[in-house]
mmCIF file of C-alpha atoms in Angstrom:
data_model
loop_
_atom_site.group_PDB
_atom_site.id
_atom_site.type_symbol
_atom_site.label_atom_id
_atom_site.label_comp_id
_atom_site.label_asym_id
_atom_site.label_seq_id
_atom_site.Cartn_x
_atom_site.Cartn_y
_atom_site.Cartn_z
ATOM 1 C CA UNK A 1 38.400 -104.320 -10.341
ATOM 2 C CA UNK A 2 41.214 -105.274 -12.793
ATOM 3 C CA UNK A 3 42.242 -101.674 -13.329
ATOM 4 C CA UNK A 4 42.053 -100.253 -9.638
ATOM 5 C CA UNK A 5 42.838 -103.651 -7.553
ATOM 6 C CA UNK A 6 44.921 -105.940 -9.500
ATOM 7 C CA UNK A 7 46.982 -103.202 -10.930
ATOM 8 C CA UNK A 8 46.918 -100.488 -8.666
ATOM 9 C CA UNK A 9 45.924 -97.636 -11.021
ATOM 10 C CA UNK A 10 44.194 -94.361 -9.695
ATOM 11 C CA UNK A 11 42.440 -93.030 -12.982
ATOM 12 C CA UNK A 12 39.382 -90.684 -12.778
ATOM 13 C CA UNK A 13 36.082 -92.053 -13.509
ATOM 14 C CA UNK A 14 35.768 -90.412 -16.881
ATOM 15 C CA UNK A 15 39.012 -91.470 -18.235
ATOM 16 C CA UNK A 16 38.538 -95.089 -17.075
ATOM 17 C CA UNK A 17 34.853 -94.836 -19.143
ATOM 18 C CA UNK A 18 36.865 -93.423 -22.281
ATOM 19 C CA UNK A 19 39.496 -96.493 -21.843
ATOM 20 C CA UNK A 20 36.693 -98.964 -21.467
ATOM 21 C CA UNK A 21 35.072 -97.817 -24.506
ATOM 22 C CA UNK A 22 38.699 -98.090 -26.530
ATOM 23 C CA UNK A 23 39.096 -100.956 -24.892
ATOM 24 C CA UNK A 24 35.412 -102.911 -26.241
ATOM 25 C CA UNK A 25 37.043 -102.203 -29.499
ATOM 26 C CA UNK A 26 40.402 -103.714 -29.299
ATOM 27 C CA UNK A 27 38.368 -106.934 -27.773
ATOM 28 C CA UNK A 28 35.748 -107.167 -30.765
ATOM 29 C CA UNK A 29 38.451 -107.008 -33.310
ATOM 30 C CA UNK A 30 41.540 -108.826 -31.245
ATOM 31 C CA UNK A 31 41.081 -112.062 -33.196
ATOM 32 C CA UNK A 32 39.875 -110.274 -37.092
ATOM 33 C CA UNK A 33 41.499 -111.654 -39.839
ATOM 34 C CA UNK A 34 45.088 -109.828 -40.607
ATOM 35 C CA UNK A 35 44.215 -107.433 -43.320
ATOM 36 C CA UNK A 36 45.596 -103.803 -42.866
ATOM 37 C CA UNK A 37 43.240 -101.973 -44.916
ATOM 38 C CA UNK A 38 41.011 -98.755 -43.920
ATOM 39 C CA UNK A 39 37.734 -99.717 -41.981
ATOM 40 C CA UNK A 40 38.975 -103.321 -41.299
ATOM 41 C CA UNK A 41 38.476 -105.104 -37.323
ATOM 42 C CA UNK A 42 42.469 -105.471 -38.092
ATOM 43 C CA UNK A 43 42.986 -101.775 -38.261
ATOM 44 C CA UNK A 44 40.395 -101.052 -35.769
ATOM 45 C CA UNK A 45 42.247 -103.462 -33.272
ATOM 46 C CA UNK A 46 45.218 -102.052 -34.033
ATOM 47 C CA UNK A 47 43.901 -98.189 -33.230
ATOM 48 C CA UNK A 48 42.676 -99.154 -29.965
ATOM 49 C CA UNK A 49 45.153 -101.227 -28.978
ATOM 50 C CA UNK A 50 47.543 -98.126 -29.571
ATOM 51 C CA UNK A 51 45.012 -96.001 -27.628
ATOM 52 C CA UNK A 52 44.880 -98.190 -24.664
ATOM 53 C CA UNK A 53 48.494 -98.419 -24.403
ATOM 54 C CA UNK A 54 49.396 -94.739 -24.138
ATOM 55 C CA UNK A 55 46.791 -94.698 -21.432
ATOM 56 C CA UNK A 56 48.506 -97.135 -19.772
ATOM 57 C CA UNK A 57 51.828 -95.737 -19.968
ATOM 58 C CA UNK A 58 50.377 -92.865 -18.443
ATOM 59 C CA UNK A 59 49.039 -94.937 -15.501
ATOM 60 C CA UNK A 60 52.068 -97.086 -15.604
ATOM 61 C CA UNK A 61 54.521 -93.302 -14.789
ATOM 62 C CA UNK A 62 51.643 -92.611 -12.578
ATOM 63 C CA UNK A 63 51.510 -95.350 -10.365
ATOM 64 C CA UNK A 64 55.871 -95.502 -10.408
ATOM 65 C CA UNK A 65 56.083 -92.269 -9.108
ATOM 66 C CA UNK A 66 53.393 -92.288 -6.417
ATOM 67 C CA UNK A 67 54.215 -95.947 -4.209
ATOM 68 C CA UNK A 68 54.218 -94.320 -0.315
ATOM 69 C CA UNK A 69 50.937 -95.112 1.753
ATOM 70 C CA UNK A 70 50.468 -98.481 0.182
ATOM 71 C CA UNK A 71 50.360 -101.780 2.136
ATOM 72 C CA UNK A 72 50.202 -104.616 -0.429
ATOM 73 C CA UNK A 73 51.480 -105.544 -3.406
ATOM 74 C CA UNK A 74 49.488 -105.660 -6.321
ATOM 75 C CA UNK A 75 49.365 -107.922 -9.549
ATOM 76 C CA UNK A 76 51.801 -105.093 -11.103
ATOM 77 C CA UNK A 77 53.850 -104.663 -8.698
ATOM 78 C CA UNK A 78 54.824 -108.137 -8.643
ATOM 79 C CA UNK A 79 55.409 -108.636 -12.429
ATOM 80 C CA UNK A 80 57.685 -105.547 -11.499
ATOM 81 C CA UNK A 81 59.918 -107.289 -9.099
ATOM 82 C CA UNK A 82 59.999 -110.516 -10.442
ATOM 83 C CA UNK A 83 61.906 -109.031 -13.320
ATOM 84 C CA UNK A 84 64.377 -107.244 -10.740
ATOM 85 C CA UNK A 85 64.609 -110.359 -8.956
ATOM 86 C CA UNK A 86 65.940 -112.385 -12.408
ATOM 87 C CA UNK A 87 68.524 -109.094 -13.196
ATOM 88 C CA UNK A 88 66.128 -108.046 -16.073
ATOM 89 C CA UNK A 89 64.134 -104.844 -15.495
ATOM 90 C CA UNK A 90 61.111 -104.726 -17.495
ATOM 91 C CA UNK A 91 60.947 -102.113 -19.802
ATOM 92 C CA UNK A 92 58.145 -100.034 -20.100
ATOM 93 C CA UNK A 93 56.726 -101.547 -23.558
ATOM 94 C CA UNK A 94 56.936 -104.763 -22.093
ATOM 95 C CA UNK A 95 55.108 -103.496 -18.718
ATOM 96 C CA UNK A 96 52.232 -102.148 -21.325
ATOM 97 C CA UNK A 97 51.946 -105.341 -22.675
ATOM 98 C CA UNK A 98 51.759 -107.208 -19.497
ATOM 99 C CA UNK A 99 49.191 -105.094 -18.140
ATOM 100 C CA UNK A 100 47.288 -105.418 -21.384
ATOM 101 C CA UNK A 101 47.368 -108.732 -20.823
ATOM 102 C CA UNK A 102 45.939 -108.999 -17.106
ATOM 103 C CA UNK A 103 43.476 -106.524 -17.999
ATOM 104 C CA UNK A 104 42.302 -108.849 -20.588
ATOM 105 C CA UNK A 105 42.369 -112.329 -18.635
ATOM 106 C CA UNK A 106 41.003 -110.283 -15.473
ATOM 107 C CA UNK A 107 37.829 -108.537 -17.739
ATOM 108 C CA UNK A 108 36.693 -110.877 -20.502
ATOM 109 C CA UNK A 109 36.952 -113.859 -18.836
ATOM 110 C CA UNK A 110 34.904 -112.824 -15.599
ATOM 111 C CA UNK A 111 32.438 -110.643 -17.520
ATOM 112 C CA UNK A 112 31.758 -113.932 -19.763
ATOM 113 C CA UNK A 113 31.258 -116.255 -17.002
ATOM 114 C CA UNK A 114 29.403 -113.621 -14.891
ATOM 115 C CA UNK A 115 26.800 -113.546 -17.706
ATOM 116 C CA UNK A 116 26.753 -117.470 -18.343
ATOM 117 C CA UNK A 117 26.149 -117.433 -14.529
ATOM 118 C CA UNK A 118 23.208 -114.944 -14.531
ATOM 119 C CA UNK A 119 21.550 -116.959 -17.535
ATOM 120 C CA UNK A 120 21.765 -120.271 -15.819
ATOM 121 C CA UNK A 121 19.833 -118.932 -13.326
ATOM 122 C CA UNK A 122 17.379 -117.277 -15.128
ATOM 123 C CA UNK A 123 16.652 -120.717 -16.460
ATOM 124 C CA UNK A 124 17.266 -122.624 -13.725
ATOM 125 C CA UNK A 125 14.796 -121.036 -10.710
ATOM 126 C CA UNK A 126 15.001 -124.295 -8.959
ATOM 127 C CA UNK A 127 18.905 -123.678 -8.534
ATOM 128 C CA UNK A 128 18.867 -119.973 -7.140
ATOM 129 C CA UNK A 129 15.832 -121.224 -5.223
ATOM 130 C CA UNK A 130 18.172 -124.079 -3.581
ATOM 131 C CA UNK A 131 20.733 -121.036 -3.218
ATOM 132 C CA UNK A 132 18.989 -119.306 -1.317
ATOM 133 C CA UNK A 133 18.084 -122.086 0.892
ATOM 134 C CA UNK A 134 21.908 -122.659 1.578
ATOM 135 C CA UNK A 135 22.516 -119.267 2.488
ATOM 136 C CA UNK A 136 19.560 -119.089 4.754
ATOM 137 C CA UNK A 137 20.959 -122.365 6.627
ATOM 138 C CA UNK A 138 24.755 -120.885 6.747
ATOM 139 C CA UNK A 139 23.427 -117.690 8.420
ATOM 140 C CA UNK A 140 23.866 -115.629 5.691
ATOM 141 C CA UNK A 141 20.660 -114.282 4.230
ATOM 142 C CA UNK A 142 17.994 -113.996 6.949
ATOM 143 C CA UNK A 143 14.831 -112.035 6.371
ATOM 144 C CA UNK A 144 15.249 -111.219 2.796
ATOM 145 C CA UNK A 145 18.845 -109.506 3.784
ATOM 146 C CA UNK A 146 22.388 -110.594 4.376
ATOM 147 C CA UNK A 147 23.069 -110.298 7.505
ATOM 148 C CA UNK A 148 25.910 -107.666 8.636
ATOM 149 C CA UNK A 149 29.230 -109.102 8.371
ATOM 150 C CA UNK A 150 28.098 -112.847 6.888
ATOM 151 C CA UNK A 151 30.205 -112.060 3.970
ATOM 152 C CA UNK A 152 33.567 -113.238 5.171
ATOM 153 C CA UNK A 153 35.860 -115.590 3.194
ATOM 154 C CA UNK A 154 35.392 -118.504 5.393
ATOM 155 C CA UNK A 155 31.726 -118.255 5.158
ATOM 156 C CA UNK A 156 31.686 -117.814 1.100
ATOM 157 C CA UNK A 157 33.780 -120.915 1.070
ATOM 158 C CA UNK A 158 31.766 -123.492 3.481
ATOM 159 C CA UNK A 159 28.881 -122.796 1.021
ATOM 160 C CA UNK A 160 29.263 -126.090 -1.068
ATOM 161 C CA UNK A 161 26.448 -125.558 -3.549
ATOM 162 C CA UNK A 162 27.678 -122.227 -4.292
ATOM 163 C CA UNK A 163 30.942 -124.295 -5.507
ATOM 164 C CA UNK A 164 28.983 -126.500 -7.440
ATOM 165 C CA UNK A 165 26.875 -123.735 -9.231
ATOM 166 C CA UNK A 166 29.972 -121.841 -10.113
ATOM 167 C CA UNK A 167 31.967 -125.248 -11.129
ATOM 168 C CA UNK A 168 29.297 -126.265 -13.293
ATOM 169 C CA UNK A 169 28.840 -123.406 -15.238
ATOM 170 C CA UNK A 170 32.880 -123.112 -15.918
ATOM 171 C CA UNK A 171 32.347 -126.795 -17.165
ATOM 172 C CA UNK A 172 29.074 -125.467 -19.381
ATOM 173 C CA UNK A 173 30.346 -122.324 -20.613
ATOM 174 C CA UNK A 174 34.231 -122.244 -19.942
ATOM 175 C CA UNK A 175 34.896 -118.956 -21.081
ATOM 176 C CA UNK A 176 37.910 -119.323 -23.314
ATOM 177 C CA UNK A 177 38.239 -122.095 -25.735
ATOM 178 C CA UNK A 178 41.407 -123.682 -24.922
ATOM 179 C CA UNK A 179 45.221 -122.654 -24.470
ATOM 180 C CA UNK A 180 49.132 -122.907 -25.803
ATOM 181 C CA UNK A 181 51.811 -125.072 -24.736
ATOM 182 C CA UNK A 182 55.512 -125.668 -26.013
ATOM 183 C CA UNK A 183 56.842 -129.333 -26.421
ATOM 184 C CA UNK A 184 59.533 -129.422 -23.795
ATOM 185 C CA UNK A 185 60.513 -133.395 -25.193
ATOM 186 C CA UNK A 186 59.197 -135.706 -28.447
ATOM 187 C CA UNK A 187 56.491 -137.697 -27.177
ATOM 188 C CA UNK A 188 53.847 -139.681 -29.064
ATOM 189 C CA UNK A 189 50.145 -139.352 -28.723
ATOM 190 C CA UNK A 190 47.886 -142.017 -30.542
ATOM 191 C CA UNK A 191 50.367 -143.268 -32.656
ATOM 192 C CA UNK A 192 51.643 -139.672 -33.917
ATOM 193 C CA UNK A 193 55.015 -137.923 -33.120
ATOM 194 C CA UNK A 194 55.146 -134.498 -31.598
ATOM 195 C CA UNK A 195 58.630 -133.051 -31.659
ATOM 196 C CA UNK A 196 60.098 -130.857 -29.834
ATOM 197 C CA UNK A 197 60.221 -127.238 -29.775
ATOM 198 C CA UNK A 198 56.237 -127.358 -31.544
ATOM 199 C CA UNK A 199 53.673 -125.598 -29.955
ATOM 200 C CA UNK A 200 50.350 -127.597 -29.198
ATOM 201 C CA UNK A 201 46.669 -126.262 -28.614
ATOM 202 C CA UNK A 202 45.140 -127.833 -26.161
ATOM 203 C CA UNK A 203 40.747 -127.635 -25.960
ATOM 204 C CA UNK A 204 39.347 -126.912 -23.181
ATOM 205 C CA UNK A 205 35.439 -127.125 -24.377
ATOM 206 C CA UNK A 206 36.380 -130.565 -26.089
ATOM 207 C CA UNK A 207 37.595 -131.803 -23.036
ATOM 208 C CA UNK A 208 34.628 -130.872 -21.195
ATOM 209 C CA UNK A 209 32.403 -132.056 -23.986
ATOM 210 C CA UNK A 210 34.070 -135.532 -24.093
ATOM 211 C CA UNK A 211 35.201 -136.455 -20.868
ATOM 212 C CA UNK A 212 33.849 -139.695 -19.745
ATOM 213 C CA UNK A 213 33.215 -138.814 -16.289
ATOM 214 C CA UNK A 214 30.503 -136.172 -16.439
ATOM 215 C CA UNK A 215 27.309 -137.969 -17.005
ATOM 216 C CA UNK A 216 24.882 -136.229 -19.731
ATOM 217 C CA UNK A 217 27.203 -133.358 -20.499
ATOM 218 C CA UNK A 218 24.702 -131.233 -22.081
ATOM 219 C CA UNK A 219 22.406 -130.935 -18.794
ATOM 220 C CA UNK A 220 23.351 -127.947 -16.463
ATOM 221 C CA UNK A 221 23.371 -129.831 -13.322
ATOM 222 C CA UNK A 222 24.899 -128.631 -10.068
ATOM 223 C CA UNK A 223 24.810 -131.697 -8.138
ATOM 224 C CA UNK A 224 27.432 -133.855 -10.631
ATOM 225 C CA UNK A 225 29.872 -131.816 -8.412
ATOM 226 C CA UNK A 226 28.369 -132.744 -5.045
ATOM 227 C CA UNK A 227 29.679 -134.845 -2.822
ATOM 228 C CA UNK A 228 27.526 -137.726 -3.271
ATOM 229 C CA UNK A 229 28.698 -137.699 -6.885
ATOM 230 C CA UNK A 230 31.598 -136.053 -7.433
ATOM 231 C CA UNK A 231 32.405 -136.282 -10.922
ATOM 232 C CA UNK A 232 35.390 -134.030 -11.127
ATOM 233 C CA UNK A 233 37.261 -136.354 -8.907
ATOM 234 C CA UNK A 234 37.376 -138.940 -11.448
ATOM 235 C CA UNK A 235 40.714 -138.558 -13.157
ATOM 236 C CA UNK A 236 43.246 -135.844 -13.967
ATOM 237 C CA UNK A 237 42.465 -133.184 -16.579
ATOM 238 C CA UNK A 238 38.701 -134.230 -17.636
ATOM 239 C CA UNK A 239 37.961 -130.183 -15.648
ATOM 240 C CA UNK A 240 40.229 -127.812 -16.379
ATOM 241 C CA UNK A 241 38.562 -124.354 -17.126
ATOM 242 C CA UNK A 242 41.465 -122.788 -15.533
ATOM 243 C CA UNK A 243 43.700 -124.634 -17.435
ATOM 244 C CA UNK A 244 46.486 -126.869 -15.630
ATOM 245 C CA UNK A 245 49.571 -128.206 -14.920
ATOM 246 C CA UNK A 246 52.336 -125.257 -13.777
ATOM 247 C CA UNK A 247 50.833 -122.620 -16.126
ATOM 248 C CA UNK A 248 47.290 -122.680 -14.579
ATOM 249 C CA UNK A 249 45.463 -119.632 -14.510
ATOM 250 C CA UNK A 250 47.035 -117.459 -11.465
ATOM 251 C CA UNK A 251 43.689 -115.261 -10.761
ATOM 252 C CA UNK A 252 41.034 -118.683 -10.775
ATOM 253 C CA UNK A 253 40.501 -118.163 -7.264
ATOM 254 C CA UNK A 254 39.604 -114.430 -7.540
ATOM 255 C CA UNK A 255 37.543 -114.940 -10.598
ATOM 256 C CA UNK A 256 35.956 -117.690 -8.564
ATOM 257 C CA UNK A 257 35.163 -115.534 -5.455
ATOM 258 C CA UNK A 258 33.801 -112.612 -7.651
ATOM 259 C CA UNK A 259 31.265 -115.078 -9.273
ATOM 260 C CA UNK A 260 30.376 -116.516 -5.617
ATOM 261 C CA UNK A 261 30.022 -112.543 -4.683
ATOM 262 C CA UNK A 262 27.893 -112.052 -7.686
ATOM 263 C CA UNK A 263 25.205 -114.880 -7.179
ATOM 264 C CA UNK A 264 24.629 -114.580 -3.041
ATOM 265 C CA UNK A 265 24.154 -110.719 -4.093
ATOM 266 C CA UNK A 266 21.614 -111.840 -7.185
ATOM 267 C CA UNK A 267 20.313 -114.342 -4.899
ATOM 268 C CA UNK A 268 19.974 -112.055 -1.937
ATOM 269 C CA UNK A 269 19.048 -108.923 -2.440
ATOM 270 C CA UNK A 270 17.146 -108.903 -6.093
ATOM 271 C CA UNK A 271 14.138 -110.704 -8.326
ATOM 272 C CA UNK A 272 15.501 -110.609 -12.121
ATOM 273 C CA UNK A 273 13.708 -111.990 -15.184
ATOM 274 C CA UNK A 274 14.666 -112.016 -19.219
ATOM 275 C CA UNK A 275 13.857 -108.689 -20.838
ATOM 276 C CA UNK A 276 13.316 -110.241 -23.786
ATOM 277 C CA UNK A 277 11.018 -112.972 -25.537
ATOM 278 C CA UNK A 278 13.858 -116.096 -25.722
ATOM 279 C CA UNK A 279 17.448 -116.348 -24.626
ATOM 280 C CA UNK A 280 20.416 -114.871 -27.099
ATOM 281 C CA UNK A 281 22.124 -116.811 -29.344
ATOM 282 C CA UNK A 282 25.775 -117.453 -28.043
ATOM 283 C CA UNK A 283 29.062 -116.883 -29.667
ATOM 284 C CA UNK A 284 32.197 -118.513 -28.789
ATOM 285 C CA UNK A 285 34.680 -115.291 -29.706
ATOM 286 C CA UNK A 286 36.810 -114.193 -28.583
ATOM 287 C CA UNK A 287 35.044 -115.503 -25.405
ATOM 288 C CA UNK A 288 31.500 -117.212 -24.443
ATOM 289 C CA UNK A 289 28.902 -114.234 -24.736
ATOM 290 C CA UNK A 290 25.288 -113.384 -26.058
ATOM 291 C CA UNK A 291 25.233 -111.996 -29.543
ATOM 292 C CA UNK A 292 24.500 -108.313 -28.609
ATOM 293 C CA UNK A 293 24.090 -109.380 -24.844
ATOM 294 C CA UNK A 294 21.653 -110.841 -22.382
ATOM 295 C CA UNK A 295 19.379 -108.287 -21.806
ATOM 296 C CA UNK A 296 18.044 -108.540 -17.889
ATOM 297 C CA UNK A 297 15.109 -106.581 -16.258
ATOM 298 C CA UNK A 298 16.554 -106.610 -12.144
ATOM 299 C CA UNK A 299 14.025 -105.906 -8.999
ATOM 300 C CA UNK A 300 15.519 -104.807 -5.837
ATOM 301 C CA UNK A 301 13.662 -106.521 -3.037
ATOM 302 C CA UNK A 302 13.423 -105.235 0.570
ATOM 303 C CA UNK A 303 13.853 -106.941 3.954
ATOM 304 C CA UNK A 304 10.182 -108.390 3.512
ATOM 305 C CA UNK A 305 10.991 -109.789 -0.201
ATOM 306 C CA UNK A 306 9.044 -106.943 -1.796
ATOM 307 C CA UNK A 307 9.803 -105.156 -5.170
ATOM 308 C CA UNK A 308 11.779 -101.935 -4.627
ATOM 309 C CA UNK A 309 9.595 -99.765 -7.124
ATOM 310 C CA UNK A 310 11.636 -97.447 -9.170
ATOM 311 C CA UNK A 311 11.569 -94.051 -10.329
ATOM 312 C CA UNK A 312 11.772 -95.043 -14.063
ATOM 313 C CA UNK A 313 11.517 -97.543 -16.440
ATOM 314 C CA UNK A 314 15.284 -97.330 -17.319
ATOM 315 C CA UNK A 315 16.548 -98.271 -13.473
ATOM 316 C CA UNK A 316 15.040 -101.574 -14.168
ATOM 317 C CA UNK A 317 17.170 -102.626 -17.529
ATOM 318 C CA UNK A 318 20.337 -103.798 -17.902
ATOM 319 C CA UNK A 319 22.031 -105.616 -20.266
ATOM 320 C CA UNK A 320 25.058 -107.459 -19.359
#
């Protein structure tokens, strides 16, 4: 999605596998410690991160060259005219390292929270169960199927527990940890100066963990963000996993509507239990995941709520 929507590339399904691969690596070893010796996650980082980016520029000549017969304006294209637009044209090592960049925020983040998502609900049956029930009453899943053409924006966004689901597992498992900002003025914060010109880290699982408003923080529960309850509403910056102020993130409401996609289609059209004995351990970097993933066995169901059977063993394991 990041590589073939949001930035427009056309690459062939076997280089796109070979980038993906390169690209795992430069993700596993983006925050190692900085020691440039042979065999290190440094150099490793380093490698793929060179690997990826003459892919890119590849893509990037690619994709310059070949603009008739489109009619909208990808993520890439804008970062391409904004810099026109301020007299600056990017150059082409700075267009590498912005799409670097997207493909990162646009992969990592969304793969973490898609797996959070699928846990949660591997845990929680009562939750997908009460899913389901709000898709049957919106029209949308009918007979063990979604009905033809349900799928539309306005319809994803009238379903309210959906919201809630997706909200509270941001607030649970907020993919990235926290983010930079640069003093624009000396203020003072509990009695201590910040000057200037300093940059400041700023935690989004803290926040989360410590805000006042959210009742029993360490309970996944739906319904804090209902509207009999609404605990979000209580205050400014207690539930940010998008960040906020002026620099919030620009893709939350995509990365929103592909985890809203995900669960109707989970809830919809599948059965899906743990494929192993207890739930992975989680790590926190470089974003939320399983230590060596959740591993998932997934049943397609048909129109009657029946198990699609298989040809093989394999079809039904996945680890994500």
């Amino acid at each position: 999605m990041a590589i073939r929507v949001l930035l427009g590339f056309r690459i062939p399904d076997e280089e796109l596998n070979r980038l993906f691969e390169v690209y795992q690596q430069f993700v596993e070893n983006v925050f190692s410690l900085p020691v440039d010796l042979p065999f290190s996650g440094y150099r490793r980082g380093i490698r793929a991160r060179e690997t990826l980016q003459k892919g890119l520029e590849k893509a990037i000549q690619e994709k310059l060259q070949n603009t008739q017969g489109k009619d909208y304006a990808d993520a890439l294209d804008i970062l391409i005219e904004s810099g026109k637009e301020h007299g600056k044209e990017l150059t082409m090592q700075e267009l590498k390292d912005g799409t670097l960049e997207l493909i990162f925020a646009a992969y990592a983040t969304t793969a973490s929270a898609s797996t959070s998502l699928i846990m949660q609900l591997l845990k929680h049956p009562r939750v997908l169960e009460k899913l389901r029930e709000e898709l049957r009453s919106k029209g949308i899943l009918h007979n063990g199927c979604i009905c033809e053409g349900s799928l539309r924006l306005d319809n994803i966004n009238s379903l309210h527990y959906l919201d809630c689901v997706i909200k509270e597992v941001l607030r649970l498992f907020t993919p990235i940890s926290g983010g930079y900002r640069t003093v624009l003025q000396t203020f003072e914060l509990d009695g201590f100066q910040i000057p200037k010109g300093w940059s400041v880290m700023y935690s989004i699982r803290d926040t989360h963990d410590t805000a006042p408003v959210f009742k029993d923080v360490d309970v996944f529960d739906p319904d804090r963000f209902g509207q009999g309850r609404s605990e979000d509403k209580d205050g400014r910056f207690h539930y940010l996993p998008f960040g906020g102020g002026v620099r919030t993130c620009l893709g939350k409401h995509l990365a929103k509507l592909f985890l809203k996609a995900l669960a109707i289609e989970l809830a919809s059209t599948s059965r899906f239990e743990l494929a192993t004995r207890t739930f992975p351990k989680i790590t926190l970097v470089p974003v939320v995941h399983p230590v060596d993933g959740l591993k998932v066995k997934f049943f397609g169901l048909d129109s009657n709520q029946n198990e699609i059977l298989t040809g093989t063993d394999a079809m039904l394991g996945a680890t994500v």
